Coordinates of C-alpha atoms in Angstrom, one line a residue:
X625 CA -5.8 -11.5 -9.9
X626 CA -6.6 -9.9 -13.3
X627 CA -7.0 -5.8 -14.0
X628 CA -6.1 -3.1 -16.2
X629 CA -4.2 -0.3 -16.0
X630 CA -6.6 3.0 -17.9
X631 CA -4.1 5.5 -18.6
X632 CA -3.7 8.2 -21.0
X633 CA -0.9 10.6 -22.9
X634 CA -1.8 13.2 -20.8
X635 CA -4.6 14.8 -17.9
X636 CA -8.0 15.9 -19.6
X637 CA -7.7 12.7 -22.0
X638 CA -11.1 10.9 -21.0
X639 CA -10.2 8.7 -18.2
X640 CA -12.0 8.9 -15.6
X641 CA -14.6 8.9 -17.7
X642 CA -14.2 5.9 -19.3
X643 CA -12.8 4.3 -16.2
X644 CA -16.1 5.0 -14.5
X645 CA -17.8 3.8 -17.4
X646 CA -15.7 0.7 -17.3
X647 CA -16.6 0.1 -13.7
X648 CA -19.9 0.2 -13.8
X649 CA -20.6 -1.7 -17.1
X650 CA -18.5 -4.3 -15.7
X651 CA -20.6 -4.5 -12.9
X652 CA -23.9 -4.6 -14.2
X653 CA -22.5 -7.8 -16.3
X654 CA -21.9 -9.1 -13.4
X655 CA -17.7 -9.1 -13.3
X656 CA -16.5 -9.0 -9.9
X657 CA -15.0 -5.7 -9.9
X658 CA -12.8 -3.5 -7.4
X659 CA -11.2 -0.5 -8.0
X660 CA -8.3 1.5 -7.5
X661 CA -6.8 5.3 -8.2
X662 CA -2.6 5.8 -9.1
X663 CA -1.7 8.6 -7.2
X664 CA -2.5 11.1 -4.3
X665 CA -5.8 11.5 -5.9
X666 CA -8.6 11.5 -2.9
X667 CA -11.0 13.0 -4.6
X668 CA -12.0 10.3 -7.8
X669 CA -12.2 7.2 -5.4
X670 CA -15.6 8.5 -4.3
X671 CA -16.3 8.4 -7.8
X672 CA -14.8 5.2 -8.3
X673 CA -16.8 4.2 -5.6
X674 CA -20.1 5.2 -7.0
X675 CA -19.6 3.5 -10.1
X676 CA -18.1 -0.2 -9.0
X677 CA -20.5 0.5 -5.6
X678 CA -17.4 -1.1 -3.9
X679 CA -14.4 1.0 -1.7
X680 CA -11.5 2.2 -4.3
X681 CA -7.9 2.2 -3.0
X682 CA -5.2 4.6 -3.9
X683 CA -2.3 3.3 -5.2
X684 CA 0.4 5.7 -5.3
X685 CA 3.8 4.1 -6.8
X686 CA 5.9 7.2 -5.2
X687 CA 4.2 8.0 -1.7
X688 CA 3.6 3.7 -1.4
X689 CA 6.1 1.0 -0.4
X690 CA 6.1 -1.5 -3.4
X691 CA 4.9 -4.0 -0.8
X692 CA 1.8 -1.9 0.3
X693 CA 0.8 -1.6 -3.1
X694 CA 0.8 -4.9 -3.6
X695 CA -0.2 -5.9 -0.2
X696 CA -3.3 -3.7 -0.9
X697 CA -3.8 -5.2 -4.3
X698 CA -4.0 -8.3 -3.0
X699 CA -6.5 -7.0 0.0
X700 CA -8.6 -5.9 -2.8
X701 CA -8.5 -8.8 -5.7
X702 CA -7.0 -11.6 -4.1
X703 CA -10.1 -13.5 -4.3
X704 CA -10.3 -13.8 -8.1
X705 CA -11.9 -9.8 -8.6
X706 CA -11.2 -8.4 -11.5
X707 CA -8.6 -4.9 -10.5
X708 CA -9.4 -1.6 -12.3
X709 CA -7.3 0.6 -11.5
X710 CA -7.4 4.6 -13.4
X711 CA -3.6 6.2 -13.6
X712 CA -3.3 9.8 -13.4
X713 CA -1.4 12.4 -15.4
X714 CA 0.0 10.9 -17.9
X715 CA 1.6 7.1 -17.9
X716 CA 5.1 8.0 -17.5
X717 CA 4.3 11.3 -15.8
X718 CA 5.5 10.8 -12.3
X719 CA 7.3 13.2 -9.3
X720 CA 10.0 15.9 -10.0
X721 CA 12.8 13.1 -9.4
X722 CA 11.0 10.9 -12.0
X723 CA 9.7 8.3 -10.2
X724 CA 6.2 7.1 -9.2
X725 CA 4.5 7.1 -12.8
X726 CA 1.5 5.2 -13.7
X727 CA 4.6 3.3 -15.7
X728 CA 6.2 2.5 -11.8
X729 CA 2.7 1.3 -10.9
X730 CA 1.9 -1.2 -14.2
X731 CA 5.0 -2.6 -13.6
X732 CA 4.7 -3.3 -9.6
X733 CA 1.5 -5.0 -10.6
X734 CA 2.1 -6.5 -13.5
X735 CA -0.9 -4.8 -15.2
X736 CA -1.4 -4.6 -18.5
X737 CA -2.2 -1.0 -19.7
X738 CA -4.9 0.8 -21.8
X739 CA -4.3 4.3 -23.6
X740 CA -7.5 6.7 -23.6
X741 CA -6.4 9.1 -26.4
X742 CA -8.4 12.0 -26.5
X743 CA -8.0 12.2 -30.3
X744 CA -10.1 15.9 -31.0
X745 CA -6.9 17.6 -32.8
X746 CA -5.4 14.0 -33.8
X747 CA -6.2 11.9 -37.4
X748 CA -3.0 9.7 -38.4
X749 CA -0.5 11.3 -36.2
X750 CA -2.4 9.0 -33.2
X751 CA -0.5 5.7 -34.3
X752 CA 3.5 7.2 -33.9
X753 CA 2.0 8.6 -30.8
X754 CA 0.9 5.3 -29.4
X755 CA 3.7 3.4 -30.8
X756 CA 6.2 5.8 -29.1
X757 CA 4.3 5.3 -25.9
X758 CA 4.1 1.5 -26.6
X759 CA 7.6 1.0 -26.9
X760 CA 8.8 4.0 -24.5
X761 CA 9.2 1.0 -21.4
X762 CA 9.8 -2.9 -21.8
X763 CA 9.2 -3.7 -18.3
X764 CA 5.1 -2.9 -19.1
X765 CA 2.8 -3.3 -21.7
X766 CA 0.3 -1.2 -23.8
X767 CA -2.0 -3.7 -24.9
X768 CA -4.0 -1.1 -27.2
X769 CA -6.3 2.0 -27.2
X770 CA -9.9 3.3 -26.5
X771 CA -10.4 6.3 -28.6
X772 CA -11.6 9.3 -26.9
X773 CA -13.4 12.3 -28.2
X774 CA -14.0 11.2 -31.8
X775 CA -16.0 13.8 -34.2
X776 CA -17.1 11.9 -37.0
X777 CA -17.0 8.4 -39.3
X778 CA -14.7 10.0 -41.1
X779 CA -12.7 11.0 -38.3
X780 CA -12.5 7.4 -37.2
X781 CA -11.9 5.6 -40.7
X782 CA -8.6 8.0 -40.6
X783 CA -7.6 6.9 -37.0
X784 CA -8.3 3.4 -37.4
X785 CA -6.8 3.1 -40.6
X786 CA -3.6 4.5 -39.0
X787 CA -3.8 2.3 -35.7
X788 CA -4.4 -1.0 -37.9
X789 CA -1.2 -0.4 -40.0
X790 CA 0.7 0.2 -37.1
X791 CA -0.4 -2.8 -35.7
X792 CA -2.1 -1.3 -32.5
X793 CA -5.4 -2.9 -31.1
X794 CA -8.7 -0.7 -30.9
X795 CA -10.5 -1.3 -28.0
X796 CA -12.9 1.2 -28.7
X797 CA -14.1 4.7 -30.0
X798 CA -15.7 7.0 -28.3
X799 CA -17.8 10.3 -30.2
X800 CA -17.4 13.3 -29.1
X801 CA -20.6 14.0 -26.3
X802 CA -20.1 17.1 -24.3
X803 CA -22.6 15.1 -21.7
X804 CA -19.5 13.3 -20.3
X805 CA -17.5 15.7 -18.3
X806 CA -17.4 16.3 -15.0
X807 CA -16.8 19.6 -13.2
X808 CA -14.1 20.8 -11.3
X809 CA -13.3 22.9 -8.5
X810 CA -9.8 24.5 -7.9
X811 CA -8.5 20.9 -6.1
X812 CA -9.7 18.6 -8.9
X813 CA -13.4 17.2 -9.6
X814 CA -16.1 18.6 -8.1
X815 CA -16.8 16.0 -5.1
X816 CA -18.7 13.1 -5.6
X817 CA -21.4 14.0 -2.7
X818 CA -22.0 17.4 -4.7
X819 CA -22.8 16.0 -7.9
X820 CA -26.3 15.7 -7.8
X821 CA -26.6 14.0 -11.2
X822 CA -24.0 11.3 -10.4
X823 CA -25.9 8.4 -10.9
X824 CA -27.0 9.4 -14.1
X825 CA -23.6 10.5 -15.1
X826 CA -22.1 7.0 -14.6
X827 CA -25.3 5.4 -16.4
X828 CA -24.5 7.6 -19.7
X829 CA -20.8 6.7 -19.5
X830 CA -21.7 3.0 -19.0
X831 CA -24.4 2.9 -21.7
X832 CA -21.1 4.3 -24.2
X833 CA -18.4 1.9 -23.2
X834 CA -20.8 -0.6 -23.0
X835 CA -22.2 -0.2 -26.8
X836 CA -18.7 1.3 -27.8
X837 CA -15.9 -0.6 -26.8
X838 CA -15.6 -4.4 -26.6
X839 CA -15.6 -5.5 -22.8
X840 CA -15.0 -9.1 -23.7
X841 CA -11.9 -8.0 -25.6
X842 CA -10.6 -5.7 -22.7
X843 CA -11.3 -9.0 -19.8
X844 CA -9.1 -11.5 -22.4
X845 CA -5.8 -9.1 -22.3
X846 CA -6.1 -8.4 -18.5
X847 CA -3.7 -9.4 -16.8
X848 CA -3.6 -12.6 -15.1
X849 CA -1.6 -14.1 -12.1
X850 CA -1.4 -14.6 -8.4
X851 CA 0.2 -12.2 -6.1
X852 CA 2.5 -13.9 -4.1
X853 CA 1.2 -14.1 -0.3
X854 CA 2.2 -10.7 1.8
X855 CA 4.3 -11.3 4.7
X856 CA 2.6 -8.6 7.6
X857 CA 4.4 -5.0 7.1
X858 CA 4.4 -1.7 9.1
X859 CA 1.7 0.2 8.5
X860 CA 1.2 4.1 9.6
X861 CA 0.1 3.3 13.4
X862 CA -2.9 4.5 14.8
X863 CA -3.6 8.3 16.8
X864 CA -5.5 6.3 19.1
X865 CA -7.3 3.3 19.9
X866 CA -10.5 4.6 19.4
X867 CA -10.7 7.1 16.5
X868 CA -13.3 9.8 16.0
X869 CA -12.9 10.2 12.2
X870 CA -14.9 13.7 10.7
X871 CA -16.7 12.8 7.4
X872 CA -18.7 15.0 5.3
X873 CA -18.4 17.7 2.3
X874 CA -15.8 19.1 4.1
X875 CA -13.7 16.8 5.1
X876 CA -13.6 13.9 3.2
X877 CA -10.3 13.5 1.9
X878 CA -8.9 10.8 4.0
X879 CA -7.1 7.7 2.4
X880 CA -9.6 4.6 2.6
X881 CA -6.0 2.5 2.9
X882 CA -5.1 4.8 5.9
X883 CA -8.6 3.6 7.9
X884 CA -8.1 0.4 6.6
X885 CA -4.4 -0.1 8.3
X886 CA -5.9 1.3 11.5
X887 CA -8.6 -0.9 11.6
X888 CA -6.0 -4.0 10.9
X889 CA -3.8 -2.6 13.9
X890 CA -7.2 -3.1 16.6
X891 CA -8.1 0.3 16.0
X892 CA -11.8 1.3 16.6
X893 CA -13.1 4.1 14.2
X894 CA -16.2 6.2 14.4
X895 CA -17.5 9.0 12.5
X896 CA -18.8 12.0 13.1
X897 CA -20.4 15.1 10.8
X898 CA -18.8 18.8 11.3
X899 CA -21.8 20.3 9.3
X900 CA -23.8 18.0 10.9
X901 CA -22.7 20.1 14.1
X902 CA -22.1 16.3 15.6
X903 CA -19.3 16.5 18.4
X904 CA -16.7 13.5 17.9
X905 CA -17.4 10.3 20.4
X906 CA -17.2 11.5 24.0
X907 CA -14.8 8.2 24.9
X908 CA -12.4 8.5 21.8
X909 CA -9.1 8.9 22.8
X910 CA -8.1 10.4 19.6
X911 CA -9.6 12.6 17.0
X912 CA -8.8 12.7 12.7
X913 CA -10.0 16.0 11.3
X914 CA -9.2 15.0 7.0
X915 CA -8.4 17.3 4.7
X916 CA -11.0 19.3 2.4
X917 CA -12.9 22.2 1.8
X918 CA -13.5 24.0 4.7
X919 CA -13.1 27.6 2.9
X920 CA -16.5 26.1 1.3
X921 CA -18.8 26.0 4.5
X922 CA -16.5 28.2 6.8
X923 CA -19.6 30.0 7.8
X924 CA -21.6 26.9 8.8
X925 CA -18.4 25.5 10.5
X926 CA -18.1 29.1 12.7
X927 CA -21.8 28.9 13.6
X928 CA -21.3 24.8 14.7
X929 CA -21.8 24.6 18.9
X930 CA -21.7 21.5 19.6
X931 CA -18.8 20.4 16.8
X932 CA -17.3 23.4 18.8
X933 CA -17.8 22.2 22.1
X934 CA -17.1 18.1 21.5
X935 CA -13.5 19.8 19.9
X936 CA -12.7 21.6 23.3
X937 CA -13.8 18.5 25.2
X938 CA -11.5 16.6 23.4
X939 CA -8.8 18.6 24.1
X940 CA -9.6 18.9 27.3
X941 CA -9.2 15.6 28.2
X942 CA -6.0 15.3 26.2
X943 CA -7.5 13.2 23.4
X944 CA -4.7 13.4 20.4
X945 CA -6.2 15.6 18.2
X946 CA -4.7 15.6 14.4
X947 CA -6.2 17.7 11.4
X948 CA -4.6 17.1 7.7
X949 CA -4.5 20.3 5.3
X950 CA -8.5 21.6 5.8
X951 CA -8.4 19.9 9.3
X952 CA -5.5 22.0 10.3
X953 CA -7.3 25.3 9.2
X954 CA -10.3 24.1 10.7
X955 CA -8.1 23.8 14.6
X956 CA -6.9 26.9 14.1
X957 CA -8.4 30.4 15.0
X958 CA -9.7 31.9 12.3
X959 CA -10.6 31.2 8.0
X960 CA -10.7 34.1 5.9
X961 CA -12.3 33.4 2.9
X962 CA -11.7 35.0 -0.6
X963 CA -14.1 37.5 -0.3
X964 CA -11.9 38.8 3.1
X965 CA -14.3 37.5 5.4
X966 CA -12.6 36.2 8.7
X967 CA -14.9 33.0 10.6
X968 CA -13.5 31.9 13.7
X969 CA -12.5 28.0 13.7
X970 CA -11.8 26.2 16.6
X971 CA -9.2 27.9 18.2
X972 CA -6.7 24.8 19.5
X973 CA -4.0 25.8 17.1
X974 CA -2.4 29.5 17.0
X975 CA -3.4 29.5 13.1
X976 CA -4.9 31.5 10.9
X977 CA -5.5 30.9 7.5
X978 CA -6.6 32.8 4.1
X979 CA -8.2 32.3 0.7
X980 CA -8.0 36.0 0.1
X981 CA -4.7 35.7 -1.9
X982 CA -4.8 32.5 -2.9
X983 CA -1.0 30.5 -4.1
X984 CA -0.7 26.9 -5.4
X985 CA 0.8 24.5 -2.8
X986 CA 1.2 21.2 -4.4
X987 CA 4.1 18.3 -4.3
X988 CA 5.1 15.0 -2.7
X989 CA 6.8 15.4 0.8
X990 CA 8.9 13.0 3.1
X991 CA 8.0 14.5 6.8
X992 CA 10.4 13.6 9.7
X993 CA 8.7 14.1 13.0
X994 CA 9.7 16.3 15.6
X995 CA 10.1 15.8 19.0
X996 CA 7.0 15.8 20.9
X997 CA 5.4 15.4 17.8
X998 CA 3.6 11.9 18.9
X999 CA 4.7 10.5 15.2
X1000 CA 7.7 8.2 15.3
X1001 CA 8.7 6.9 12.1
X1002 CA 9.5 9.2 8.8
X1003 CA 6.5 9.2 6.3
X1004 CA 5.5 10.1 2.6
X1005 CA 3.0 12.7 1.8
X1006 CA 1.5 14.7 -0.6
X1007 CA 0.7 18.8 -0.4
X1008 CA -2.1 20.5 -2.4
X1009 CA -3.7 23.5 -1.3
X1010 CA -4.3 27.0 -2.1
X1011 CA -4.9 28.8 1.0
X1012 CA -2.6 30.9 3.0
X1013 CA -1.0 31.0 6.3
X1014 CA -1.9 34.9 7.3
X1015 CA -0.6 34.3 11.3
X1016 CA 1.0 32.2 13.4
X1017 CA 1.7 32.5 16.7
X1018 CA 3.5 30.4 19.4
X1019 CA 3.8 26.6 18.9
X1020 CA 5.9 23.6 18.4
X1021 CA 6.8 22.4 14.9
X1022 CA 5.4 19.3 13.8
X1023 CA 7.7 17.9 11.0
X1024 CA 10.5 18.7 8.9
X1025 CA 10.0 18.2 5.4
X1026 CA 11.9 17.9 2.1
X1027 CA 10.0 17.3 -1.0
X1028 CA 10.9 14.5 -3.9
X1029 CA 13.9 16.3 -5.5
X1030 CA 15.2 15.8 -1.4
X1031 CA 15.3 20.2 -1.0
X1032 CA 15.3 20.9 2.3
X1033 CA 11.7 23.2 2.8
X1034 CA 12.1 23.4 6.4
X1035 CA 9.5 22.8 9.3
X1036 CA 5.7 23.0 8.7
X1037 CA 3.0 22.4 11.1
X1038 CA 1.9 23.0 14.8
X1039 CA 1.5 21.2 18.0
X1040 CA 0.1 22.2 21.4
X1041 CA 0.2 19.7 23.8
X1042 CA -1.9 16.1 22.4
X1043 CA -3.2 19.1 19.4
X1044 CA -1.4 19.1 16.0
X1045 CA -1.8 19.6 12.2
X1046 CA -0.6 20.6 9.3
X1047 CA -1.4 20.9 5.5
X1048 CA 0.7 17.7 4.6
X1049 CA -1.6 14.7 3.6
X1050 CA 0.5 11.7 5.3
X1051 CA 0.4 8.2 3.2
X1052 CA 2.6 5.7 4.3
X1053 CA 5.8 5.2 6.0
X1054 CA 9.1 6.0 4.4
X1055 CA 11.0 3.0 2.9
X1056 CA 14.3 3.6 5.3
X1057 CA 11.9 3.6 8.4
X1058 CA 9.6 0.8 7.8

């Protein structure tokens, strides 16, 4: 395997930008390419997808076992591609305990790492910046920098000049071009699927790595070296052994590992469109309602029959039914949105949810399952969300959670009968229960 690590100093440096850049100038030259997100991050691998026009894999060095990060790395490059993975935050940014940092991730892999410095307010300060991050960690290695955000020649005589004399390789320099930002939305980007100028996006990022930075340079310092064969290793099992998955604007935040272990366990999958109004697979013995913006298309989810009807089926004949953060407000009975609007949902949880004062829910969990719960084994997640609970009535409790400083936050989620939810985003089982 060979691959970089594109990190940077800090969030809003450039990355993704670059990284998609990178991907997809790789590509065109023909560079066998796959790529991966650090983190919980659900929402750039679509972009990451886009760009490579291969599946990206989340890699997240606090929520992932060491041995599914590399059992996934070498799922994804063990045939000789070339792994480029984006960090996020910044590279030793990590949980409130201090683990799981872009850092943790390099040095599971072995990757060698690349600094996007947005450089905007910088000129010779940059090089005790990126020689304090350089030698910050001996167990990884900055090989050098792509300057980000760069206003003028003169601009970038000064950084080089300071970079060169500190010994620090330029990989390249980027101007300054307003052109290259995405937008956001209160959970991150705004989604891939909803960008309609995408394609032309990645093309104008491609075109400035490509005549900006020096590719060659970047393959010769990636990393390279075989991952050692994976034994097999517990994976989150299956709900079911067929699974009706929901995909579509508003519910796309499911882990492309997650399907991907399913799959290897003789798991079936099938999807299905909410806005579509499509009713999940009448023979599925299990439904996955993913996390994401509901609060968006509350009213065209309200007004969807048959997704209505296919739900109560479901239910009805005791399929296990499991919504994740926006799948749990969609099961329950009603959305009110932040204009104070109330839609009715589904009605197979006693749940209602709001966007009318919105709050910042956002952390790494480790869920125990309850009894009843139909989960076995402890697991890792992650929490971000903004809406709400405005009532709940009478239900069983689904887990009991502690986030990553080990703080006891109680019980979260709901279960009626095979129905359950609940805002966490589950990733992979925890170490002491695999």
């Amino acid at each position: 395997m060979s691959g970089l690590l594109i990190a940077a100093p800090a969030s809003g440096s450039g990355k993704t930008t670059v990284t998609l850049g990178l991907a997809r100038a790789l590509a065109d030259a023909g560079v066998p390419l796959v790529s991966g997100k650090a983190g919980p991050d659900y929402i750039d691998p679509a972009f990451h997808a886009a760009a490579s026009r291969r599946a990206c894999l989340n890699y997240d060095p606090w929520a992932m076992r060491p041995e599914l990060i590399r059992a996934n790395a070498a799922m994804q490059a063990g045939a000789g591609d070339f792994l480029l993975v984006e960090a996020m935050m910044g590279l030793f940014d990590g949980a409130a305990d201090g683990t799981g940092s872009p850092a943790d991730l390099a040095a599971t892999l072995g990757l060698p790492v690349v600094l996007v410095v947005d450089c905007s307010r910088l000129s010779q300060s940059v090089a005790a910046m990126v020689k304090g991050y350089a030698d910050f960690r001996s167990d990884i290695r900055v090989a050098g920098v792509i300057l980000n955000k760069v206003g003028s020649p003169k601009h970038d005589m000064m950084l080089r000049g300071a970079l060169n004399a500190a010994g620090i390789e330029i990989f390249g320099v980027l101007e300054r071009d307003p052109g290259l930002a995405l937008p956001e939305r209160h959970l991150g980007l705004v989604q891939a699927a909803e960008h309609g100028g995408l394609e032309g996006f990645i093309a104008r990022a491609a075109e400035a790595v490509a005549t900006r930075c020096d590719i060659n340079r970047l393959l010769a310092v990636a990393a390279r070296h075989a991952l050692p064969p994976m034994p097999a290793i517990s994976l989150l099992p299956p709900l079911g052994q067929h699974i009706a998955i929901a995909r579509d604007t508003a519910f796309a935040f499911a882990y492309e590992h997650l399907l991907l272990g399913w799959r290897a366990a003789g798991a079936s999958l099938s999807f299905f469109s909410p806005l579509a109004d499509e009713a999940p697979a009448v023979d599925a013995d299990a439904v996955y309602l993913p996390g994401g913006y509901p609060e968006l298309h509350a009213e065209t989810l309200a007004n969807a029959g048959r997704f209505r009807l296919g739900m109560q089926d479901a239910a009805r004949r005791n399929a296990r039914i499991y919504g994740e953060c926006g799948g749990y407000m969609t099961l329950g009975e009603g959305l009110v949105a932040a204009d104070g609007s109330r839609h009715g949902m589904l009605g197979l949880l006693p749940l209602v949810t709001s966007f009318a004062e919105r709050r910042r829910h956002l952390g790494y969990r480790l869920v125990a399952p309850l009894a009843g719960s139909g989960f076995s084994q402890s697991m890792t997640a992650h929490e971000f969300h903004y809406s709400t609970v405005a009532h709940e009535g009478e239900a069983d409790r689904l887990f009991a959670v502690t986030d990553a400083m080990g703080e006891d936050l109680g019980t979260a989620g709901l279960r009626r009968g095979a129905v359950s939810g609940s805002y966490m985003h589950l990733i992979d089982l925890a170490a002491e229960a695999a």
